[in-house]
Amino acid sequence: MTAPATLAEVLTVEHRAIDEGIEKFVAASPGGSVQEWAAPLVDSMDALRRHIYLEEELVFPQLRTGPLMMPIMVMLTEHGEMWRRMAALDAKLASDGVDQEPHRSEAVAACREMLELLDSHNGKEEPIIYPHLDSDMDDDSQAFLRDFLTDGTTPDGWECERAAAR
Ligand SMILES: [Fe+2]
Ligand SMILES: [Fe+2]
């Protein structure tokens, strides 16, 4: 029997799945409806908002005292940057002619930047923060997080701590 996935593994898999949706949008060839074209990006942004929610509300409060305080501050700042970029992408997707040039290329370019930001963020979060998930979070918090990962949703209107530019 294989051991159940650790929380670090589950959250790392979410990183990859979010990347894949954005990459799919970037690689898509023209054609089809806007809705169809944008679906992988919209799904990834929903998943990323939920991922940021669970990190900021269910994970970081457990770890932010002690040696991880500074790295978590960096994570929060980067989440804020992602949050604003997602809002800008939402606005772009909702505008007329987003699948026509030059809007289409602009949306794709914004997604490439988002992928770079995610790569840099996840490249720190996975080695620095995630090893602590399974060792330093208390049992109740781990159980709560596992339940949330199964069917939890981002509360309506929730915004990440640093959503506003400063
Ligand atoms: Fe994060
Ligand atoms: Fe993450």
Coordinates of C-alpha atoms and ligand atoms in Angstrom, one line a residue:
M1 CA 0.0 0.0 0.0
T2 CA 1.4 3.4 -0.9
A3 CA 1.5 6.0 1.9
P4 CA -1.1 8.8 1.7
A5 CA 0.2 12.0 0.1
T6 CA 1.7 14.5 2.5
L7 CA 0.2 18.0 2.6
A8 CA 3.4 19.3 1.0
E9 CA 2.8 16.9 -1.9
V10 CA -0.8 17.9 -2.3
L11 CA -0.1 21.6 -2.4
T12 CA 2.8 21.1 -4.8
V13 CA 0.5 19.2 -7.1
E14 CA -1.9 22.2 -7.0
H15 CA 1.0 24.4 -8.1
R16 CA 1.6 22.2 -11.1
A17 CA -2.1 22.0 -12.0
I18 CA -2.5 25.8 -11.9
D19 CA 0.6 26.2 -14.1
E20 CA -0.8 23.7 -16.6
G21 CA -4.1 25.6 -17.0
I22 CA -2.3 28.8 -17.7
E23 CA 0.2 27.1 -20.1
K24 CA -2.7 25.6 -21.9
F25 CA -4.3 29.1 -22.4
V26 CA -0.9 30.5 -23.6
A27 CA -0.4 27.7 -26.1
A28 CA -4.0 27.6 -27.5
S29 CA -4.4 28.4 -31.2
P30 CA -7.1 30.9 -32.3
G31 CA -10.6 29.7 -33.0
G32 CA -13.6 28.6 -30.9
S33 CA -15.6 30.8 -28.5
V34 CA -13.9 33.2 -26.0
Q35 CA -15.5 31.1 -23.3
E36 CA -13.9 27.9 -24.5
W37 CA -10.6 29.6 -25.1
A38 CA -10.5 31.2 -21.7
A39 CA -11.8 28.2 -19.7
P40 CA -8.3 26.8 -18.7
L41 CA -7.2 30.2 -17.5
V42 CA -10.4 30.9 -15.6
D43 CA -10.2 27.5 -13.9
S44 CA -6.6 28.1 -13.0
M45 CA -7.4 31.5 -11.5
D46 CA -10.2 30.0 -9.4
A47 CA -7.8 27.4 -8.2
L48 CA -5.1 29.9 -7.5
R49 CA -7.4 32.1 -5.5
R50 CA -8.5 29.1 -3.4
H51 CA -4.8 28.1 -3.0
I52 CA -3.9 31.5 -1.8
Y53 CA -6.9 31.5 0.5
L54 CA -5.9 28.2 2.2
E55 CA -2.3 29.2 2.5
E56 CA -3.1 32.6 4.1
E57 CA -6.0 31.5 6.3
L58 CA -5.2 27.8 7.2
V59 CA -1.4 27.4 6.8
F60 CA 0.5 30.6 7.4
P61 CA -1.1 31.5 10.8
Q62 CA 0.2 28.2 12.1
L63 CA 3.8 28.9 10.9
R64 CA 4.3 32.6 10.9
T65 CA 5.9 32.8 14.4
G66 CA 9.5 31.9 14.5
P67 CA 12.0 31.4 11.6
L68 CA 9.4 31.4 8.9
M69 CA 8.1 34.9 9.7
M70 CA 10.2 36.6 7.0
P71 CA 9.7 34.1 4.2
I72 CA 5.9 34.2 4.9
M73 CA 6.0 38.1 4.6
V74 CA 7.6 37.6 1.1
M75 CA 4.9 35.0 0.2
L76 CA 2.2 37.5 1.3
T77 CA 3.6 40.3 -0.9
E78 CA 3.8 38.0 -3.9
H79 CA 0.2 36.7 -3.3
G80 CA -0.8 40.4 -3.4
E81 CA 0.9 40.9 -6.8
M82 CA -0.8 37.7 -8.2
W83 CA -4.1 38.9 -6.9
R84 CA -3.9 42.2 -8.7
R85 CA -2.7 40.5 -11.9
M86 CA -5.7 38.1 -11.7
A87 CA -8.1 41.1 -11.3
A88 CA -6.5 42.7 -14.4
L89 CA -6.8 39.4 -16.4
D90 CA -10.5 39.1 -15.3
A91 CA -11.1 42.6 -16.6
K92 CA -9.3 41.8 -19.9
L93 CA -11.3 38.6 -20.4
A94 CA -14.5 40.5 -19.8
S95 CA -13.7 43.2 -22.4
D96 CA -15.0 43.1 -26.0
G97 CA -12.7 41.6 -28.6
V98 CA -10.3 40.0 -26.1
D99 CA -9.8 37.2 -28.6
Q100 CA -8.8 39.7 -31.4
E101 CA -5.4 41.2 -31.8
P102 CA -3.8 43.0 -30.1
H103 CA -5.9 42.1 -27.1
R104 CA -5.3 38.4 -27.5
S105 CA -1.5 38.8 -27.5
E106 CA -1.7 41.1 -24.5
A107 CA -3.6 38.5 -22.5
V108 CA -1.1 35.8 -23.5
A109 CA 1.8 38.1 -22.5
A110 CA 0.2 38.8 -19.1
C111 CA -0.2 35.1 -18.6
R112 CA 3.5 34.5 -19.4
E113 CA 4.4 37.1 -16.8
M114 CA 2.1 35.3 -14.4
L115 CA 3.8 32.0 -15.0
E116 CA 7.2 33.6 -14.3
L117 CA 5.9 35.1 -11.0
L118 CA 4.4 31.7 -10.0
D119 CA 7.7 30.0 -10.9
S120 CA 9.6 32.4 -8.7
H121 CA 7.0 32.2 -5.9
N122 CA 6.6 28.4 -5.9
G123 CA 10.4 28.0 -6.2
K124 CA 10.7 29.5 -2.8
E125 CA 7.5 28.3 -1.2
E126 CA 8.1 24.6 -1.9
P127 CA 11.6 24.3 -0.4
I128 CA 11.2 26.8 2.4
I129 CA 7.6 26.7 3.6
Y130 CA 6.2 23.4 2.5
P131 CA 8.5 21.1 4.5
H132 CA 6.9 22.5 7.6
L133 CA 3.3 21.7 6.7
D134 CA 3.4 18.1 7.8
S135 CA 5.8 18.6 10.7
D136 CA 4.9 21.9 12.3
M137 CA 1.1 22.3 11.9
D138 CA -0.9 20.8 14.7
D139 CA -3.1 17.7 14.0
D140 CA -6.4 19.6 14.1
S141 CA -5.1 22.2 11.6
Q142 CA -3.8 19.5 9.3
A143 CA -7.1 17.6 9.4
F144 CA -9.0 20.8 8.7
L145 CA -6.8 21.6 5.8
R146 CA -7.2 18.1 4.3
D147 CA -11.0 18.5 4.5
F148 CA -10.8 21.9 2.9
L149 CA -8.6 20.6 0.1
T150 CA -11.3 18.0 -0.7
D151 CA -14.3 20.3 -1.1
G152 CA -13.6 23.7 0.3
T153 CA -14.3 26.9 -1.6
T154 CA -12.9 30.5 -1.3
P155 CA -15.5 32.5 0.7
D156 CA -17.3 35.1 -1.4
G157 CA -15.6 38.5 -1.4
W158 CA -12.5 37.2 0.4
E159 CA -9.3 39.0 -0.6
C160 CA -5.7 38.2 0.2
E161 CA -3.9 40.1 3.0
R162 CA -1.9 42.3 0.5
A163 CA -4.5 42.6 -2.3
A164 CA -4.2 46.3 -2.3
A165 CA -1.0 47.8 -3.8
R166 CA 1.1 49.6 -1.3
Ligands
FE1 FE 1.8 30.9 -2.1
FE2 FE 1.5 27.6 -2.8

